Short mmCIF file of C-alpha atoms in Angstrom, two decimals:
data_model
loop_
_atom_site.label_atom_id
_atom_site.label_comp_id
_atom_site.label_asym_id
_atom_site.label_seq_id
_atom_site.Cartn_x
_atom_site.Cartn_y
_atom_site.Cartn_z
CA UNK A 233 14.94 -19.31 -4.37
CA UNK A 234 15.44 -22.80 -2.89
CA UNK A 235 19.11 -22.22 -2.05
CA UNK A 236 18.32 -19.11 -0.01
CA UNK A 237 15.43 -20.88 1.72
CA UNK A 238 17.79 -23.69 2.71
CA UNK A 239 20.29 -21.11 3.93
CA UNK A 240 17.62 -19.64 6.23
CA UNK A 241 16.75 -23.11 7.56
CA UNK A 242 20.40 -23.88 8.24
CA UNK A 243 20.79 -20.73 10.37
CA UNK A 244 18.64 -22.36 13.06
CA UNK A 245 20.09 -25.87 12.92
CA UNK A 246 22.55 -25.51 15.80
CA UNK A 247 20.51 -23.05 17.88
CA UNK A 248 19.12 -23.95 21.30
CA UNK A 249 15.63 -25.42 21.22
CA UNK A 250 12.78 -23.38 22.66
CA UNK A 251 9.19 -22.40 22.01
CA UNK A 252 10.44 -18.98 20.92
CA UNK A 253 12.79 -20.55 18.37
CA UNK A 254 9.88 -22.60 17.02
CA UNK A 255 7.79 -19.43 16.70
CA UNK A 256 10.65 -17.59 14.96
CA UNK A 257 11.06 -20.41 12.46
CA UNK A 258 7.29 -20.71 11.99
CA UNK A 259 7.06 -17.09 10.88
CA UNK A 260 10.36 -16.66 9.03
CA UNK A 261 10.42 -19.95 7.13
CA UNK A 262 6.88 -19.67 5.82
CA UNK A 263 8.52 -18.12 2.75
CA UNK A 264 6.21 -15.28 1.75
CA UNK A 265 7.05 -13.20 -1.31
CA UNK A 266 10.70 -12.57 -0.32
CA UNK A 267 10.57 -9.25 -2.16
CA UNK A 268 13.41 -7.72 -0.15
CA UNK A 269 15.92 -10.55 -0.69
CA UNK A 270 14.97 -10.61 -4.37
CA UNK A 271 15.71 -6.89 -4.64
CA UNK A 272 19.12 -7.34 -3.02
CA UNK A 273 19.98 -10.30 -5.26
CA UNK A 274 18.86 -8.40 -8.36
CA UNK A 275 21.17 -5.50 -7.48
CA UNK A 276 24.09 -7.87 -7.02
CA UNK A 277 23.41 -9.50 -10.39
CA UNK A 278 23.15 -6.02 -11.92
CA UNK A 279 26.72 -5.46 -10.73
CA UNK A 280 27.87 -8.84 -12.05
CA UNK A 281 28.08 -10.50 -8.63
CA UNK A 282 26.64 -13.77 -7.37
CA UNK A 283 23.51 -13.83 -5.22
CA UNK A 284 25.31 -15.82 -2.51
CA UNK A 285 27.36 -12.74 -1.64
CA UNK A 286 24.17 -11.21 -0.28
CA UNK A 287 22.66 -14.16 1.60
CA UNK A 288 23.70 -12.91 5.04
CA UNK A 289 22.43 -9.36 4.49
CA UNK A 290 19.25 -10.65 2.84
CA UNK A 291 18.59 -12.90 5.84
CA UNK A 292 19.02 -9.94 8.17
CA UNK A 293 16.55 -7.83 6.18
CA UNK A 294 14.00 -10.63 5.95
CA UNK A 295 14.27 -11.18 9.71
CA UNK A 296 13.57 -7.50 10.32
CA UNK A 297 10.61 -7.63 7.95
CA UNK A 298 9.20 -10.79 9.55
CA UNK A 299 9.59 -9.38 13.06
CA UNK A 300 7.62 -6.32 11.94
CA UNK A 301 4.82 -8.54 10.60
CA UNK A 302 4.63 -10.56 13.83
CA UNK A 303 4.30 -7.41 15.92
CA UNK A 304 1.99 -5.72 13.39
CA UNK A 305 -0.43 -8.67 13.65
CA UNK A 306 -0.65 -8.51 17.46
CA UNK A 307 -3.96 -7.60 19.17
CA UNK A 308 -2.50 -4.26 20.29
CA UNK A 309 -1.69 -3.38 16.67
CA UNK A 310 -3.80 -4.68 13.74
CA UNK A 311 -5.11 -7.81 15.51
CA UNK A 312 -4.85 -10.02 12.41
CA UNK A 313 -5.31 -13.79 12.44
CA UNK A 314 -3.94 -14.77 9.02
CA UNK A 315 -0.46 -14.17 7.58
CA UNK A 316 1.24 -15.83 4.61
CA UNK A 317 -1.65 -18.23 4.28
CA UNK A 318 -1.77 -19.53 7.84
CA UNK A 319 -2.44 -18.48 11.42
CA UNK A 320 -0.47 -15.48 12.62
CA UNK A 321 2.27 -16.11 15.17
CA UNK A 322 0.28 -15.04 18.24
CA UNK A 323 -2.63 -17.26 17.17
CA UNK A 324 -0.45 -20.29 16.40
CA UNK A 325 1.50 -19.91 19.67
CA UNK A 326 0.43 -17.19 22.11
CA UNK A 327 0.83 -13.45 22.42
CA UNK A 328 3.83 -13.47 24.75
CA UNK A 329 5.70 -15.98 22.58
CA UNK A 330 4.93 -13.93 19.47
CA UNK A 331 6.37 -10.79 21.07
CA UNK A 332 9.53 -12.67 22.03
CA UNK A 333 9.76 -14.28 18.57
CA UNK A 334 9.66 -10.83 16.99
CA UNK A 335 12.30 -9.61 19.44
CA UNK A 336 14.40 -12.68 18.68
CA UNK A 337 14.27 -12.12 14.92
CA UNK A 338 15.15 -8.44 15.26
CA UNK A 339 18.20 -9.13 17.42
CA UNK A 340 19.27 -12.06 15.24
CA UNK A 341 19.06 -9.71 12.25
CA UNK A 342 21.83 -7.58 13.72
CA UNK A 343 23.93 -10.67 14.37
CA UNK A 344 23.53 -11.50 10.67
CA UNK A 345 24.14 -7.97 9.40
CA UNK A 346 27.37 -7.76 11.42
CA UNK A 347 28.60 -10.78 9.44
CA UNK A 348 27.30 -9.62 6.06
CA UNK A 349 30.77 -8.84 4.69
CA UNK A 350 34.36 -9.85 5.36
CA UNK A 351 35.23 -6.17 5.09
CA UNK A 352 34.64 -4.60 8.51
CA UNK A 353 33.70 -1.18 7.12
CA UNK A 354 31.12 -2.67 4.78
CA UNK A 355 29.65 -4.84 7.54
CA UNK A 356 29.42 -1.80 9.84
CA UNK A 357 27.73 0.21 7.10
CA UNK A 358 25.15 -2.56 6.61
CA UNK A 359 24.46 -2.75 10.36
CA UNK A 360 23.97 1.03 10.42
CA UNK A 361 21.64 0.98 7.41
CA UNK A 362 19.55 -1.82 8.99
CA UNK A 363 19.27 0.09 12.26
CA UNK A 364 18.23 3.33 10.57
CA UNK A 365 15.71 1.67 8.24
CA UNK A 366 14.07 -0.35 11.02
CA UNK A 367 14.33 2.15 13.86
CA UNK A 368 12.25 4.91 15.39
CA UNK A 369 13.15 7.27 12.56
CA UNK A 370 12.44 4.59 9.95
CA UNK A 371 9.86 1.83 9.76
CA UNK A 372 8.75 2.27 13.37
CA UNK A 373 8.03 5.95 12.75
CA UNK A 374 5.84 4.97 9.83
CA UNK A 375 3.98 2.41 11.92
CA UNK A 376 3.44 4.94 14.70
CA UNK A 377 2.04 7.50 12.27
CA UNK A 378 -0.12 4.83 10.65
CA UNK A 379 -1.63 3.96 14.03
CA UNK A 380 -2.15 7.63 14.82
CA UNK A 381 -4.04 8.07 11.54
CA UNK A 382 -6.53 5.27 12.29
CA UNK A 383 -10.03 6.66 12.37
CA UNK A 384 -8.85 10.06 11.18
CA UNK A 385 -9.59 11.43 7.73
CA UNK A 386 -6.37 12.53 6.07
CA UNK A 387 -6.93 15.62 3.97
CA UNK A 388 -3.80 15.50 1.86
CA UNK A 389 -2.08 12.77 -0.12
CA UNK A 390 1.31 13.99 1.11
CA UNK A 391 0.38 12.97 4.67
CA UNK A 392 -0.29 9.42 3.52
CA UNK A 393 2.79 9.40 1.31
CA UNK A 394 4.95 10.35 4.30
CA UNK A 395 3.49 7.51 6.41
CA UNK A 396 4.31 4.94 3.75
CA UNK A 397 7.71 6.42 2.94
CA UNK A 398 8.72 5.30 6.42
CA UNK A 399 6.48 2.28 7.04
CA UNK A 400 7.13 0.51 3.73
CA UNK A 401 9.70 2.50 1.79
CA UNK A 402 12.58 2.28 4.26
CA UNK A 403 12.70 -1.52 4.27
CA UNK A 404 12.30 -1.69 0.49
CA UNK A 405 15.16 0.77 -0.04
CA UNK A 406 17.37 -1.14 2.40
CA UNK A 407 18.18 -4.17 0.17
CA UNK A 408 19.04 -1.89 -2.75
CA UNK A 409 21.46 0.10 -0.59
CA UNK A 410 22.96 -3.06 0.90
CA UNK A 411 23.49 -4.45 -2.60
CA UNK A 412 25.43 -1.33 -3.57
CA UNK A 413 27.49 -1.54 -0.37
CA UNK A 414 28.37 -5.18 -1.02
CA UNK A 415 29.35 -4.28 -4.59
CA UNK A 416 31.47 -1.37 -3.31
CA UNK A 417 29.47 1.06 -5.44
CA UNK A 418 29.00 3.81 -2.88
CA UNK A 419 28.40 6.44 -5.55
CA UNK A 420 25.16 4.71 -6.53
CA UNK A 421 23.65 4.56 -3.04
CA UNK A 422 21.59 7.76 -3.15
CA UNK A 423 20.09 6.82 -6.51
CA UNK A 424 19.14 3.42 -5.11
CA UNK A 425 17.52 5.18 -2.14
CA UNK A 426 15.38 7.21 -4.53
CA UNK A 427 14.41 4.14 -6.53
CA UNK A 428 13.64 2.23 -3.33
CA UNK A 429 11.42 5.03 -2.04
CA UNK A 430 9.43 4.97 -5.29
CA UNK A 431 9.15 1.18 -5.26
CA UNK A 432 8.06 1.26 -1.63
CA UNK A 433 5.22 3.69 -2.26
CA UNK A 434 4.22 1.86 -5.44
CA UNK A 435 4.18 -1.41 -3.49
CA UNK A 436 2.08 0.08 -0.67
CA UNK A 437 -0.52 1.51 -3.03
CA UNK A 438 -0.80 -1.93 -4.63
CA UNK A 439 -1.38 -3.39 -1.15
CA UNK A 440 -4.08 -0.82 -0.45
CA UNK A 441 -5.87 -1.75 -3.68
CA UNK A 442 -5.45 -5.50 -3.22
CA UNK A 443 -6.88 -5.25 0.28
CA UNK A 444 -10.24 -4.32 -1.24
CA UNK A 445 -10.08 -6.22 -4.53
CA UNK A 446 -8.50 -9.60 -3.67
CA UNK A 447 -9.69 -12.46 -1.46
CA UNK A 448 -8.05 -13.65 1.74
CA UNK A 449 -7.02 -16.83 -0.10
CA UNK A 450 -5.26 -14.81 -2.79
CA UNK A 451 -3.57 -12.50 -0.30
CA UNK A 452 -2.60 -15.09 2.29
CA UNK A 453 -3.87 -12.64 4.92
CA UNK A 454 -7.23 -11.21 5.91
CA UNK A 455 -8.72 -9.15 3.09
CA UNK A 456 -10.48 -5.96 4.12
CA UNK A 457 -8.36 -5.54 7.24
CA UNK A 458 -7.57 -1.91 6.36
CA UNK A 459 -11.25 -1.00 6.47
CA UNK A 460 -11.93 -2.99 9.64
CA UNK A 461 -9.03 -1.21 11.35
CA UNK A 462 -10.14 2.19 9.98
CA UNK A 463 -6.81 2.64 8.22
CA UNK A 464 -6.04 5.64 6.08
CA UNK A 465 -5.19 4.24 2.63
CA UNK A 466 -4.77 5.44 -0.92
CA UNK A 467 -8.08 3.78 -1.76
CA UNK A 468 -10.00 5.64 0.96
CA UNK A 469 -8.31 8.89 -0.02
CA UNK A 470 -8.36 8.66 -3.82
CA UNK A 471 -10.44 5.66 -4.86
CA UNK A 472 -9.20 2.53 -6.65
CA UNK A 473 -8.73 3.96 -10.16
CA UNK A 474 -6.86 7.08 -9.08
CA UNK A 475 -4.74 5.05 -6.64
CA UNK A 476 -3.64 2.74 -9.47
CA UNK A 477 -2.80 5.73 -11.64
CA UNK A 478 -0.54 6.97 -8.82
CA UNK A 479 1.08 3.53 -8.55
CA UNK A 480 1.77 3.33 -12.28
CA UNK A 481 3.29 6.83 -12.28
CA UNK A 482 5.62 5.83 -9.44
CA UNK A 483 6.61 2.67 -11.31
CA UNK A 484 7.46 4.72 -14.42
CA UNK A 485 9.50 7.17 -12.33
CA UNK A 486 11.49 4.31 -10.78
CA UNK A 487 12.15 2.89 -14.24
CA UNK A 488 13.31 6.28 -15.46
CA UNK A 489 15.84 6.58 -12.62
CA UNK A 490 17.02 3.02 -13.25
CA UNK A 491 17.74 3.77 -16.91
CA UNK A 492 20.27 6.43 -15.87
CA UNK A 493 22.41 3.96 -13.93
CA UNK A 494 25.53 2.34 -15.33
CA UNK A 495 24.59 -1.25 -14.47
CA UNK A 496 23.26 -4.39 -16.13
CA UNK A 497 19.61 -3.40 -15.78
CA UNK A 498 17.82 -6.61 -16.79
CA UNK A 499 17.69 -8.26 -13.31
CA UNK A 500 16.04 -5.19 -11.76
CA UNK A 501 13.72 -4.63 -14.72
CA UNK A 502 12.50 -8.24 -14.58
CA UNK A 503 11.76 -7.98 -10.86
CA UNK A 504 9.96 -4.63 -11.25
CA UNK A 505 7.85 -6.09 -14.06
CA UNK A 506 6.91 -9.01 -11.80
CA UNK A 507 5.95 -6.59 -9.02
CA UNK A 508 3.76 -4.64 -11.44
CA UNK A 509 1.74 -7.80 -12.17
CA UNK A 510 1.48 -9.16 -8.63
CA UNK A 511 -1.90 -10.33 -7.31
CA UNK A 512 -1.03 -10.76 -3.63
#
């Protein structure tokens, strides 16, 4: 997505220079998988709209995601040193700058989401969805429960599923919902939420498996970090084979829900197929 990458670069062109700005750009513009923007763009194409209509909202979501990675990598959280194939923000700069860079991206995300549509009601709805997905009843709740589960043996899969429904699922549902809002297809929003929740859990189980089966070079981050941080994962709870069976069942369920929607399904189907085959 070179056009979207250039769009992200251009957002910083006229901004005041600072070490924090450098750290924000270092983390955000290191590309990564861009799964969330791709989901939003696929929804727009499914509705017959151009990807450019979603650039502002996609930037906001990617800023929220990147902020969460910066803070997640900090010594007080997962204490990781590698992200997207290079040194994490606090290693490349320093811990204080990394905290401020994360804060800067989060607040800039709301500046972007407020401008995501020329229609004030749609823009407000996107701001609200971003706040709920990222907030203390969304992604942050999942992160808090994930930290609380470190070193503890979870007895039930539903406990782990609930953690990831918030930690990963909320931000993977967000671009689908924003796509429907931008397309003025409010009646589809709840179905997109369901699909996003399934994709989010599927994606997280894949991450759990890749953490123990892939190398750091393949992942672009430290392999085995879940074990070193005593994380509760689908692999520790169910084993690799059973975890992948769960992931495939979730994928099939998401596809089943997608087939019931009155949209051009090919863009979403292609992206889901690519996610199924991912190696990092």
